[in-house]
CSV table of N, CA, C and O in Angstrom, one decimal:
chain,number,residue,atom,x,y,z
A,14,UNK,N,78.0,318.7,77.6
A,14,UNK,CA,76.7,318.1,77.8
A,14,UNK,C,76.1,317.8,76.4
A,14,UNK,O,75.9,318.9,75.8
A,15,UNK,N,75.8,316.9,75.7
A,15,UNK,CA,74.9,316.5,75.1
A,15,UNK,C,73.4,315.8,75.6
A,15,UNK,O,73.2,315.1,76.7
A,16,UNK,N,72.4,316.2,74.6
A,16,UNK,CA,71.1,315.6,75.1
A,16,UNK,C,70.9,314.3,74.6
A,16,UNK,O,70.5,314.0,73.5
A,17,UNK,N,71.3,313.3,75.5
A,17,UNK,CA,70.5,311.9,74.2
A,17,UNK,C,69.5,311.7,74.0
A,17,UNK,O,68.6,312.1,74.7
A,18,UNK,N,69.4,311.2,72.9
A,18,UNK,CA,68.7,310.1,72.5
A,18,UNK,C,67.6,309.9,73.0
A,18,UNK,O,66.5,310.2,72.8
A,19,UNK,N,68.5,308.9,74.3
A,19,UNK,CA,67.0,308.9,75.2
A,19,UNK,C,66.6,309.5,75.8
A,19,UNK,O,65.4,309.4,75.9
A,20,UNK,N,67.0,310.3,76.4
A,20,UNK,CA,66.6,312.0,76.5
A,20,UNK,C,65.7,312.6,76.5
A,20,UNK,O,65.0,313.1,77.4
A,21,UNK,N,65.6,312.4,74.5
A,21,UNK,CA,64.9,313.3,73.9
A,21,UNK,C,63.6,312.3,73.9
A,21,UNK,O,62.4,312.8,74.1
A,22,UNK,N,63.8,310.9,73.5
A,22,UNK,CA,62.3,310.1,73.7
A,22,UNK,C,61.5,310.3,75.2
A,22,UNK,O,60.3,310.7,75.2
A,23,UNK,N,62.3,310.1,76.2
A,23,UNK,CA,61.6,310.4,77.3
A,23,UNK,C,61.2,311.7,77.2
A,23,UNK,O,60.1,311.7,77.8
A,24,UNK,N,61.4,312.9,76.6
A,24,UNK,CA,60.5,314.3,76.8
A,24,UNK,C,59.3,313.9,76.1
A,24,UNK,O,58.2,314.4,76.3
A,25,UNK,N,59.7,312.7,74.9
A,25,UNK,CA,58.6,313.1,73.9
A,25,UNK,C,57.4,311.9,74.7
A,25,UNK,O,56.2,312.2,74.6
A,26,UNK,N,57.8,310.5,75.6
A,26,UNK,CA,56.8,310.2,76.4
A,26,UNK,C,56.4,311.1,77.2
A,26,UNK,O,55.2,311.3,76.9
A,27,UNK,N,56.9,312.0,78.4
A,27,UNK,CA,56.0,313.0,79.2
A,27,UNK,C,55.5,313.5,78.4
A,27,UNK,O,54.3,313.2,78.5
A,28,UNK,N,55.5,314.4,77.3
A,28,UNK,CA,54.9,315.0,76.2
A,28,UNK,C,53.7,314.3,76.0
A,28,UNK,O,52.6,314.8,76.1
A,29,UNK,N,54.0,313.4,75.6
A,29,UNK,CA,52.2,312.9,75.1
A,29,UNK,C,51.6,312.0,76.2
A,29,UNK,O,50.4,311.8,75.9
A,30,UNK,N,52.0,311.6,77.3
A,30,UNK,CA,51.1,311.4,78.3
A,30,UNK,C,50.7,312.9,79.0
A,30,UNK,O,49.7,312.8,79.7
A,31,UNK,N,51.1,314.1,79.1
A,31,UNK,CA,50.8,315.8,79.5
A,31,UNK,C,49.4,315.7,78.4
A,31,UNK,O,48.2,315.4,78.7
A,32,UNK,N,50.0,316.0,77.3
A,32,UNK,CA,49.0,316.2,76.7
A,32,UNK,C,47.3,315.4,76.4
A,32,UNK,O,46.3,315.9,76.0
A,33,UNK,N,47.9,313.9,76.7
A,33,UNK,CA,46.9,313.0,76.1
A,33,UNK,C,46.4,312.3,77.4
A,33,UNK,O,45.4,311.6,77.2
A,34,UNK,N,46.9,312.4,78.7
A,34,UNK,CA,46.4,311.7,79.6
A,34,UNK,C,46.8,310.3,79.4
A,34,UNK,O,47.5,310.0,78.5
A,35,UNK,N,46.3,309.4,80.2
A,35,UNK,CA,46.7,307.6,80.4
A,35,UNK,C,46.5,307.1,78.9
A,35,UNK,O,45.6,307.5,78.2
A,36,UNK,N,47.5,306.4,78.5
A,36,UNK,CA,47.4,305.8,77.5
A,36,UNK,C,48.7,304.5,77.2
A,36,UNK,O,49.9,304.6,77.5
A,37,UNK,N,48.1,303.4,76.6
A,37,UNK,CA,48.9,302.4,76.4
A,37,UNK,C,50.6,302.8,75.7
A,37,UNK,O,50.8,303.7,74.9
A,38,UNK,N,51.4,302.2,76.1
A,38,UNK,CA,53.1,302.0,75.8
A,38,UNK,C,52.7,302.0,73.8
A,38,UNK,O,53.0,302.9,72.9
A,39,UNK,N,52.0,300.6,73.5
A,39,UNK,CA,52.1,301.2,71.9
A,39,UNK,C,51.6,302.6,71.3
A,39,UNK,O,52.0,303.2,70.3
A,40,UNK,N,50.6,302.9,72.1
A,40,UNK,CA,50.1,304.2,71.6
A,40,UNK,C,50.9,305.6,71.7
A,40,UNK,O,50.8,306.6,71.0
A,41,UNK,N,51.5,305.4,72.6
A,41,UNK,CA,52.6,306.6,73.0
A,41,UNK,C,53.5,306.5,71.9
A,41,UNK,O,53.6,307.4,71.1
A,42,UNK,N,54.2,305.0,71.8
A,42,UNK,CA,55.1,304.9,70.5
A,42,UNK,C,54.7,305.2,69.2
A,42,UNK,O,55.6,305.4,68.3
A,43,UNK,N,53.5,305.2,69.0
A,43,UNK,CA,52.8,305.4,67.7
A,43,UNK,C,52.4,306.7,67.5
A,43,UNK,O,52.6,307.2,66.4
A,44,UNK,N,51.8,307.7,68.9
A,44,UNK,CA,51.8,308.9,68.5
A,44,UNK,C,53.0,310.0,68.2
A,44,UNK,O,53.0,311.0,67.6
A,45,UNK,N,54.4,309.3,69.1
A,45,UNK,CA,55.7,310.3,69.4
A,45,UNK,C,56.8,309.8,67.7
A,45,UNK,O,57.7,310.5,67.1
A,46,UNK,N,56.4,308.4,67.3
A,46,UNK,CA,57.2,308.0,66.2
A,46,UNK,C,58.1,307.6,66.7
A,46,UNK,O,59.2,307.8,66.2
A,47,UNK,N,58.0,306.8,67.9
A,47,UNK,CA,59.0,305.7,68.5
A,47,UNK,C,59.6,304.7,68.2
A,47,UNK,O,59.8,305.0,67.0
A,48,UNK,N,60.0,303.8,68.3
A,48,UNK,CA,60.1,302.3,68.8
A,48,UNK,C,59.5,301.6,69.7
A,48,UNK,O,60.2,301.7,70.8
A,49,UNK,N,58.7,300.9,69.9
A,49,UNK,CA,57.7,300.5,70.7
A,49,UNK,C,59.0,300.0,72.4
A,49,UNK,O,59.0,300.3,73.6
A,50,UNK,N,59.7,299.2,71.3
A,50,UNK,CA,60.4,298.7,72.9
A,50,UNK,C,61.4,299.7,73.8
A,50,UNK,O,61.6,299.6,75.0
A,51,UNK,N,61.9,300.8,72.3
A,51,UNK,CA,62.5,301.7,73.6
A,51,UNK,C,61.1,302.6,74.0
A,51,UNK,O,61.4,303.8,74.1
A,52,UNK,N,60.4,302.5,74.2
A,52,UNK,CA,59.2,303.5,74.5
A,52,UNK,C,58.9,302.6,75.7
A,52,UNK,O,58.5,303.2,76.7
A,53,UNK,N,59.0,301.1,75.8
A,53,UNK,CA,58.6,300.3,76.9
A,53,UNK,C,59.9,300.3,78.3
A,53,UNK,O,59.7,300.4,79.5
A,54,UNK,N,61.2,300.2,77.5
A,54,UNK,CA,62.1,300.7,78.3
A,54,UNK,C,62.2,302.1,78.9
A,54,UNK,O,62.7,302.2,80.0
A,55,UNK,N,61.8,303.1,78.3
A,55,UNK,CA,61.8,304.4,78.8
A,55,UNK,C,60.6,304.3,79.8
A,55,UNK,O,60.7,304.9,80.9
A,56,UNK,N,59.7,303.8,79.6
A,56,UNK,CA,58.6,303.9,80.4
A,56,UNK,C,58.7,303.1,81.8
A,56,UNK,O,58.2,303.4,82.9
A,57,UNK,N,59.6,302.2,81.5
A,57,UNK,CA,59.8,301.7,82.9
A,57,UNK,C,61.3,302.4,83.8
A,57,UNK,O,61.7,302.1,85.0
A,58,UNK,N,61.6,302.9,83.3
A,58,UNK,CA,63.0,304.3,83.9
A,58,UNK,C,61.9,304.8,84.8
A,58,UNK,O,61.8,304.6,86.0
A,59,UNK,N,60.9,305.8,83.6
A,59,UNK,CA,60.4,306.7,84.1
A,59,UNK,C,59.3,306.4,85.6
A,59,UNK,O,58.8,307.2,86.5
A,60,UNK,N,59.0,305.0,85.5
A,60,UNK,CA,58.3,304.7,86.3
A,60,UNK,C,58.9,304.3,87.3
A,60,UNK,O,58.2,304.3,88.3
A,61,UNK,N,60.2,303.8,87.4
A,61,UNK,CA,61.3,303.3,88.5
A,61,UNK,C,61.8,305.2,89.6
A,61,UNK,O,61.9,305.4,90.8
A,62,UNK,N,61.8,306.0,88.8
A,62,UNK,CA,61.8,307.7,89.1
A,62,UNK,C,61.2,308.0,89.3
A,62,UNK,O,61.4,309.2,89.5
A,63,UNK,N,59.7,307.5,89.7
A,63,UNK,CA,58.3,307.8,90.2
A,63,UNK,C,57.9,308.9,89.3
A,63,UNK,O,57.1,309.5,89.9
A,64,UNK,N,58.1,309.3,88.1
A,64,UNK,CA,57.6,310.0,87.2
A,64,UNK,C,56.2,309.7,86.4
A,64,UNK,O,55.6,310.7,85.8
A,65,UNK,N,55.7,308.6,86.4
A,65,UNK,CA,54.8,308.0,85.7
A,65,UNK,C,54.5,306.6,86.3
A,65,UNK,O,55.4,305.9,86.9
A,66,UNK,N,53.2,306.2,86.1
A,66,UNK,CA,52.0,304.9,87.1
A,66,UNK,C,52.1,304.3,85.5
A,66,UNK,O,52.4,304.9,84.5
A,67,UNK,N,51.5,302.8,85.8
A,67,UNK,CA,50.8,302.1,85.0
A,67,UNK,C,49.8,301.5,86.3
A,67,UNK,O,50.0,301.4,87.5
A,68,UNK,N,48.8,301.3,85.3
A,68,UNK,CA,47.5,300.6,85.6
A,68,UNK,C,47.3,299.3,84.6
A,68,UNK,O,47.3,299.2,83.4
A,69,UNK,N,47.2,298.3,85.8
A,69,UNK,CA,47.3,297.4,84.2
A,69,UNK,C,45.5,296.5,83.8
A,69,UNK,O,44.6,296.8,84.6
A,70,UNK,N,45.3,296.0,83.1
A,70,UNK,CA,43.6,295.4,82.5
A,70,UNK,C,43.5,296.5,81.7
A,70,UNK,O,44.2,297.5,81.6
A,71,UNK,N,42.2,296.1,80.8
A,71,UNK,CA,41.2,296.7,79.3
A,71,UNK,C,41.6,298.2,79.6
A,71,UNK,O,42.1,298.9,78.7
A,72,UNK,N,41.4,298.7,80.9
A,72,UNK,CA,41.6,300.2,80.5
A,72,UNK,C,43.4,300.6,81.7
A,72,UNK,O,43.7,301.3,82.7
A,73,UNK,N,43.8,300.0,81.2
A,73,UNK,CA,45.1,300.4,81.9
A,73,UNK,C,45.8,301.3,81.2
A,73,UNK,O,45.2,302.1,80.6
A,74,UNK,N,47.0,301.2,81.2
A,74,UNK,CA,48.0,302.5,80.5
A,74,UNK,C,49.0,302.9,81.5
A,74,UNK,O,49.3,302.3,82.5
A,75,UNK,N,49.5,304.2,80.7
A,75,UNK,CA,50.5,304.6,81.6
A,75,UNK,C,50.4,306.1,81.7
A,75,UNK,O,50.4,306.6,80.5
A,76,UNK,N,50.2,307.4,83.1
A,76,UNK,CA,49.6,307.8,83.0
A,76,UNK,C,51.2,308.9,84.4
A,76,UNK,O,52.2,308.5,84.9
A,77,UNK,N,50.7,309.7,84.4
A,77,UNK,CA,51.7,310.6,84.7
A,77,UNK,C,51.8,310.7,86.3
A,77,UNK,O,50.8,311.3,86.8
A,78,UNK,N,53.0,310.3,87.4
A,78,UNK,CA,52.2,310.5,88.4
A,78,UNK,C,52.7,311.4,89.1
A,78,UNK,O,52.4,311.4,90.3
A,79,UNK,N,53.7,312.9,88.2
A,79,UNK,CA,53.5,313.9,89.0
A,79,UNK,C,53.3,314.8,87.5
A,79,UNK,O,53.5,314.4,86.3
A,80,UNK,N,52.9,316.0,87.8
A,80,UNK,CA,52.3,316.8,86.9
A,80,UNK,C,53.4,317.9,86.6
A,80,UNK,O,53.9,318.6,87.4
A,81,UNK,N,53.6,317.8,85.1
A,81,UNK,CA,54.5,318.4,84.2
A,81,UNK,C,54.7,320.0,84.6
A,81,UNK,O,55.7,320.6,84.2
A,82,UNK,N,54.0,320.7,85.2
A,82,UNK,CA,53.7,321.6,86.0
A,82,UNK,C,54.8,322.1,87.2
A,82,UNK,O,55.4,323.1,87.4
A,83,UNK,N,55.0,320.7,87.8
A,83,UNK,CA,56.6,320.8,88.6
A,83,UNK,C,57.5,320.3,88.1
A,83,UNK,O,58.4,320.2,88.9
A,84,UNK,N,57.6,319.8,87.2
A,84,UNK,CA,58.8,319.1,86.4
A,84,UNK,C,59.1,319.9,85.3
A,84,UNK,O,58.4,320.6,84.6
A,85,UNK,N,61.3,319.3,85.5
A,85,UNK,CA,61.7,320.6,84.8
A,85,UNK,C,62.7,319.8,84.2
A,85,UNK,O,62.5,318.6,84.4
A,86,UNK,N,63.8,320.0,83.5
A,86,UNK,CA,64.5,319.4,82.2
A,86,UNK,C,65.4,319.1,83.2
A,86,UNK,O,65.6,317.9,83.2
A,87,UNK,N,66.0,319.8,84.1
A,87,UNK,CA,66.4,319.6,85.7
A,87,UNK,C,66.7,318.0,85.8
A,87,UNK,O,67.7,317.3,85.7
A,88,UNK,N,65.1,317.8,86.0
A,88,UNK,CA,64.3,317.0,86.9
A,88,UNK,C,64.6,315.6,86.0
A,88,UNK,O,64.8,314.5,86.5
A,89,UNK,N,64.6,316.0,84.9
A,89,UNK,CA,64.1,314.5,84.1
A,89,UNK,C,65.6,314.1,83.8
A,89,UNK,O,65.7,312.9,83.3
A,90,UNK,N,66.8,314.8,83.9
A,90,UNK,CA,68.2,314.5,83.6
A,90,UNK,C,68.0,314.0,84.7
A,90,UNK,O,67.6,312.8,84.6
A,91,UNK,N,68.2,314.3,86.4
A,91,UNK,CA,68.6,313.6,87.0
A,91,UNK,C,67.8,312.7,87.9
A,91,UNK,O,68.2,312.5,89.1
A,92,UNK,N,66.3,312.2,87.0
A,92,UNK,CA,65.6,311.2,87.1
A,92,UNK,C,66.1,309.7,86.2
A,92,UNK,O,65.7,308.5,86.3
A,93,UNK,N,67.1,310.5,85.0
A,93,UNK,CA,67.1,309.3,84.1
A,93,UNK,C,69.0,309.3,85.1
A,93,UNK,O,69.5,308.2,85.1
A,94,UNK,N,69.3,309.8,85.3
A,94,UNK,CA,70.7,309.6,85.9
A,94,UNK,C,71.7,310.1,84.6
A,94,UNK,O,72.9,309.7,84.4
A,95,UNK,N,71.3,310.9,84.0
A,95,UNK,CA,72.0,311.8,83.6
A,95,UNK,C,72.7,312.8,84.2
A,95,UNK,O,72.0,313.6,84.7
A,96,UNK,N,74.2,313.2,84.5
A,96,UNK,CA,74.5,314.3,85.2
A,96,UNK,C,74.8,315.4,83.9
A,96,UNK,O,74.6,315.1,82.8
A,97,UNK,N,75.2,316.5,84.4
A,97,UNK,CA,74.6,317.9,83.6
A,97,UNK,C,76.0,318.4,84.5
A,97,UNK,O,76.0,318.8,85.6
A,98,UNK,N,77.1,318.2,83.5
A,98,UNK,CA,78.4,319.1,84.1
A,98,UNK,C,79.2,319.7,82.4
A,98,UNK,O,79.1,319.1,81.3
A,99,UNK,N,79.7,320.9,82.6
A,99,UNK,CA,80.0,321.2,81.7
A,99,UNK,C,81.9,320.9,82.0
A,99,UNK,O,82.8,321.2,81.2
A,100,UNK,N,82.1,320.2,83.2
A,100,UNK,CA,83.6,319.7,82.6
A,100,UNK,C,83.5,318.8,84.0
A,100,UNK,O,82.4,318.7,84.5
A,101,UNK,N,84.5,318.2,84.5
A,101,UNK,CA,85.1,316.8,84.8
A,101,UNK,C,85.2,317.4,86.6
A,101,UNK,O,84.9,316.7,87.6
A,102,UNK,N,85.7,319.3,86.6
A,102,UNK,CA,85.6,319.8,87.5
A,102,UNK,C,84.6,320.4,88.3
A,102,UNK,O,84.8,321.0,89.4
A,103,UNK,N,83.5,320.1,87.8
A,103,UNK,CA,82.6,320.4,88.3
A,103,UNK,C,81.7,319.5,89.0
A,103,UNK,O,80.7,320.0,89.5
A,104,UNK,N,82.1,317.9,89.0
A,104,UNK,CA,81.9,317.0,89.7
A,104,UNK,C,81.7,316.7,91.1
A,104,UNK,O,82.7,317.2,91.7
A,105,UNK,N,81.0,316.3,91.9
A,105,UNK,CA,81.5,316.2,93.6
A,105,UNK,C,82.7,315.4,93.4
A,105,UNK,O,83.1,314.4,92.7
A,106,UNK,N,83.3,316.2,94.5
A,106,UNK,CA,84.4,315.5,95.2
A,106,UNK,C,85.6,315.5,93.9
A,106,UNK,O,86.5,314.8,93.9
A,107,UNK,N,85.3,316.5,92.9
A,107,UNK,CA,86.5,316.7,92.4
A,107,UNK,C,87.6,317.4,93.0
A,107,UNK,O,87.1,318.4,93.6
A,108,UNK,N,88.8,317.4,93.0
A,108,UNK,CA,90.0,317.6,93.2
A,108,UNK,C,90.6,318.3,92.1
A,108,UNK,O,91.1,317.6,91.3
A,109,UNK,N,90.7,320.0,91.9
A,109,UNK,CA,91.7,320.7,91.1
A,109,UNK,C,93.2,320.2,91.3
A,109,UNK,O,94.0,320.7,92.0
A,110,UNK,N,93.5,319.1,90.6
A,110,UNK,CA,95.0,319.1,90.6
A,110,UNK,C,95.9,320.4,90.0
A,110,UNK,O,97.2,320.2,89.9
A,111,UNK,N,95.4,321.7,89.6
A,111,UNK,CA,96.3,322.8,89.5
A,111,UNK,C,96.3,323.7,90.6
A,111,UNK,O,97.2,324.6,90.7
A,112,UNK,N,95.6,323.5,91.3
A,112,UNK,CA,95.6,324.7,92.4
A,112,UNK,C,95.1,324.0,94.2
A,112,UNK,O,94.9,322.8,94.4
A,113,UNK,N,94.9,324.5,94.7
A,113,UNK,CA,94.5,323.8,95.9
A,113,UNK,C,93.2,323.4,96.3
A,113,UNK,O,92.8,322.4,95.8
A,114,UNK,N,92.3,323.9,97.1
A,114,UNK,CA,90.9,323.7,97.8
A,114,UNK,C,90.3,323.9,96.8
A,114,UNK,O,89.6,323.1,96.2
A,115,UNK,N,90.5,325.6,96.5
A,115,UNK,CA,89.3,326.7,95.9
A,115,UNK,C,89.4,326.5,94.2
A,115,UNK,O,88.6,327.1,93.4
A,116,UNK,N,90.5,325.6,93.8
A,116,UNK,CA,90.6,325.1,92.5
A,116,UNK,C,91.3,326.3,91.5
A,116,UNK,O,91.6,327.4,92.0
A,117,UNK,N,91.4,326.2,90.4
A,117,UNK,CA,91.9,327.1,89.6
A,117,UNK,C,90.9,328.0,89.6
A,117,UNK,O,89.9,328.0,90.2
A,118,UNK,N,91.5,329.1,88.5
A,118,UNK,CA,90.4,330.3,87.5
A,118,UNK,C,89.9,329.5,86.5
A,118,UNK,O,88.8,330.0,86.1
A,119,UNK,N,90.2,328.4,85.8
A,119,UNK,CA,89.1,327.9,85.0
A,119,UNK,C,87.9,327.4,85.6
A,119,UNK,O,86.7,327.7,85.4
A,120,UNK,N,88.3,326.6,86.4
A,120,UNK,CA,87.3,325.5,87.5
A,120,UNK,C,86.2,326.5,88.4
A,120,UNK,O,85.1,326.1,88.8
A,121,UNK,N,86.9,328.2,88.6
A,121,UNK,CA,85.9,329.3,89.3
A,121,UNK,C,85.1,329.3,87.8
A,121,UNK,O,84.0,328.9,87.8
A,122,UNK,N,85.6,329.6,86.8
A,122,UNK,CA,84.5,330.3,85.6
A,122,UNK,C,83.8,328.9,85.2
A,122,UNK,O,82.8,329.1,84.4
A,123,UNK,N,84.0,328.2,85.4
A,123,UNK,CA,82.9,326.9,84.9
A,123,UNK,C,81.9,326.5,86.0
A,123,UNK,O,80.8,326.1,85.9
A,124,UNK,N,82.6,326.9,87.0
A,124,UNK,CA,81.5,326.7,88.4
A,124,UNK,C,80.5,327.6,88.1
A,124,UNK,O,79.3,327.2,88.2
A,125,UNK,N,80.8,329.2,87.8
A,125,UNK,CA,79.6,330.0,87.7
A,125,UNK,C,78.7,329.9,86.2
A,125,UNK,O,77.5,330.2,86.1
A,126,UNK,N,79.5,329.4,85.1
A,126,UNK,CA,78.5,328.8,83.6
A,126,UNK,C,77.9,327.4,84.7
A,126,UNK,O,76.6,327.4,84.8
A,127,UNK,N,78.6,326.4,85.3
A,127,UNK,CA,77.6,325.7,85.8
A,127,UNK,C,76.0,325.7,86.6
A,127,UNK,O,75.0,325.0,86.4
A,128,UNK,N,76.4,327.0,87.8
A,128,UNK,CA,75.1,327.3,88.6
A,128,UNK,C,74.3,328.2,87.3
A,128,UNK,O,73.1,328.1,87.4
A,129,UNK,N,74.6,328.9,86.3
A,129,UNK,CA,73.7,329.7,85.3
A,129,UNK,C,73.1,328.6,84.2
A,129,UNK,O,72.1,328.9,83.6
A,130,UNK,N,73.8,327.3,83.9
A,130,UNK,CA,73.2,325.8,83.8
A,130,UNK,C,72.0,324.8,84.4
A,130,UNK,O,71.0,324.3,83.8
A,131,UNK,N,72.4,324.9,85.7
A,131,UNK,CA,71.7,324.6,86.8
A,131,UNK,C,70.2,325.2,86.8
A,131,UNK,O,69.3,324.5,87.3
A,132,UNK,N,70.2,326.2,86.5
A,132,UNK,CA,69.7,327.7,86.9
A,132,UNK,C,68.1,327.5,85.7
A,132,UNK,O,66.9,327.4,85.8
A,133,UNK,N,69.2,327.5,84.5
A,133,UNK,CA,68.0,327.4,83.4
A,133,UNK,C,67.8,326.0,83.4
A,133,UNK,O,66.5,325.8,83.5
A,134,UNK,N,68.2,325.2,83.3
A,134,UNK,CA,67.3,323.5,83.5
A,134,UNK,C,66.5,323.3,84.5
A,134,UNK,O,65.9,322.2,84.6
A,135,UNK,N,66.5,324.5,85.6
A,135,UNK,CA,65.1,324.3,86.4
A,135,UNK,C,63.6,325.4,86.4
A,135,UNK,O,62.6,325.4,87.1
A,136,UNK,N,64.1,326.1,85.4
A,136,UNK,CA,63.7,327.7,85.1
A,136,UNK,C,62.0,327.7,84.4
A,136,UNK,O,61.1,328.5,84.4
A,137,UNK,N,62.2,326.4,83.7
A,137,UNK,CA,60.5,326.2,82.5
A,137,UNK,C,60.2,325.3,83.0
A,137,UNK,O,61.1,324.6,83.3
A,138,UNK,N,58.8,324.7,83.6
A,138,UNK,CA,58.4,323.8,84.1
A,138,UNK,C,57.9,323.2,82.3
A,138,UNK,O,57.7,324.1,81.5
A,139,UNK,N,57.9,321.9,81.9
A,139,UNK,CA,57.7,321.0,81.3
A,139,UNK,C,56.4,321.5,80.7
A,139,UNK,O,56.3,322.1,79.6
A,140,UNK,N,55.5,321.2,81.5
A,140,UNK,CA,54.0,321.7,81.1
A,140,UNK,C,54.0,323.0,79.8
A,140,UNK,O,53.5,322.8,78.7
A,141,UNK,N,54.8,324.5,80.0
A,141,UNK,CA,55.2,325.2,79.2
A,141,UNK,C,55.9,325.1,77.9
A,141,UNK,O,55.8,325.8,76.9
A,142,UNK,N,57.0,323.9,78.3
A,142,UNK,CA,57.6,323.1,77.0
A,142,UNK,C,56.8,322.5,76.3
A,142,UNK,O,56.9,322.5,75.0
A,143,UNK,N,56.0,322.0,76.9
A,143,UNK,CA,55.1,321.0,75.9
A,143,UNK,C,54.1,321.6,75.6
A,143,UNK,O,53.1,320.8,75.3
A,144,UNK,N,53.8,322.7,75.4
A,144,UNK,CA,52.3,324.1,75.2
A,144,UNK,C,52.2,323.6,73.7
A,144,UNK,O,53.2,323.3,73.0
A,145,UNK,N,50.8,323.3,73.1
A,145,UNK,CA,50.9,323.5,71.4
A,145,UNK,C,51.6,324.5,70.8
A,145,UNK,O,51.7,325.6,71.4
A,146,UNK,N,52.1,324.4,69.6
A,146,UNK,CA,52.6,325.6,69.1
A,146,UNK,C,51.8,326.3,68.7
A,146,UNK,O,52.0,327.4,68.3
């Protein structure tokens, strides 16, 4: 598993819409040290995931529409369609070609690092991630 890129921009949008409330696409880019346009592409992910509203006229923006409080690193991988597997076997509907149903002893010990995976990417709600230091 690696975290991208975009990933990490999208934490840093919820991040400053948590902290700052409704605010315009350039201003998000400007406060997180973005790129305006991937900040306008991420914003429209996040709003296709029901994660975030725009309002549009003089006081529009883009503004959170569920609260960082129940959202978890979880949540936001497989809002952006990110999957979170630590091998190939741990896929639905994979098939152990070394052993039969129940899969090998590798495929058992990655299954149980996967649910302790699972486990901690739903464990901190967002809100606590994004606390000032």
């Amino acid at each position: 598993m690696l975290m991208t890129r975009e990933m990490d921009y999208a934490l840093r949008v919820l991040r400053a819409l948590h902290q700052n409330g409704q605010q315009s696409a350039a201003a998000i880019a400007q406060r997180e040290h973005m790129p305006k346009a991937i900040t306008l592409k991420l914003l429209k992910r996040l709003r296709a995931a029901g994660l975030v509203d725009s309002r549009r006229g003089p006081s529009g923006g883009y503004l959170l529409q569920r609260s960082c409080g129940e959202l978890y690193l979880g949540d936001l991988f497989q809002a952006l369609e990110e999957p979170v597997f630590v091998n190939r076997c741990q896929q639905p509907g994979y098939r152990c070609e070394n052993r039969s149903d129940e899969g090998c002893s590798l495929c058992r010990e990655l299954s149980r690092i996967q649910l302790a995976l699972n486990e901690e990417l739903h464990k901190t709600p967002l809100s606590e991630i994004f606390q000032n230091p």
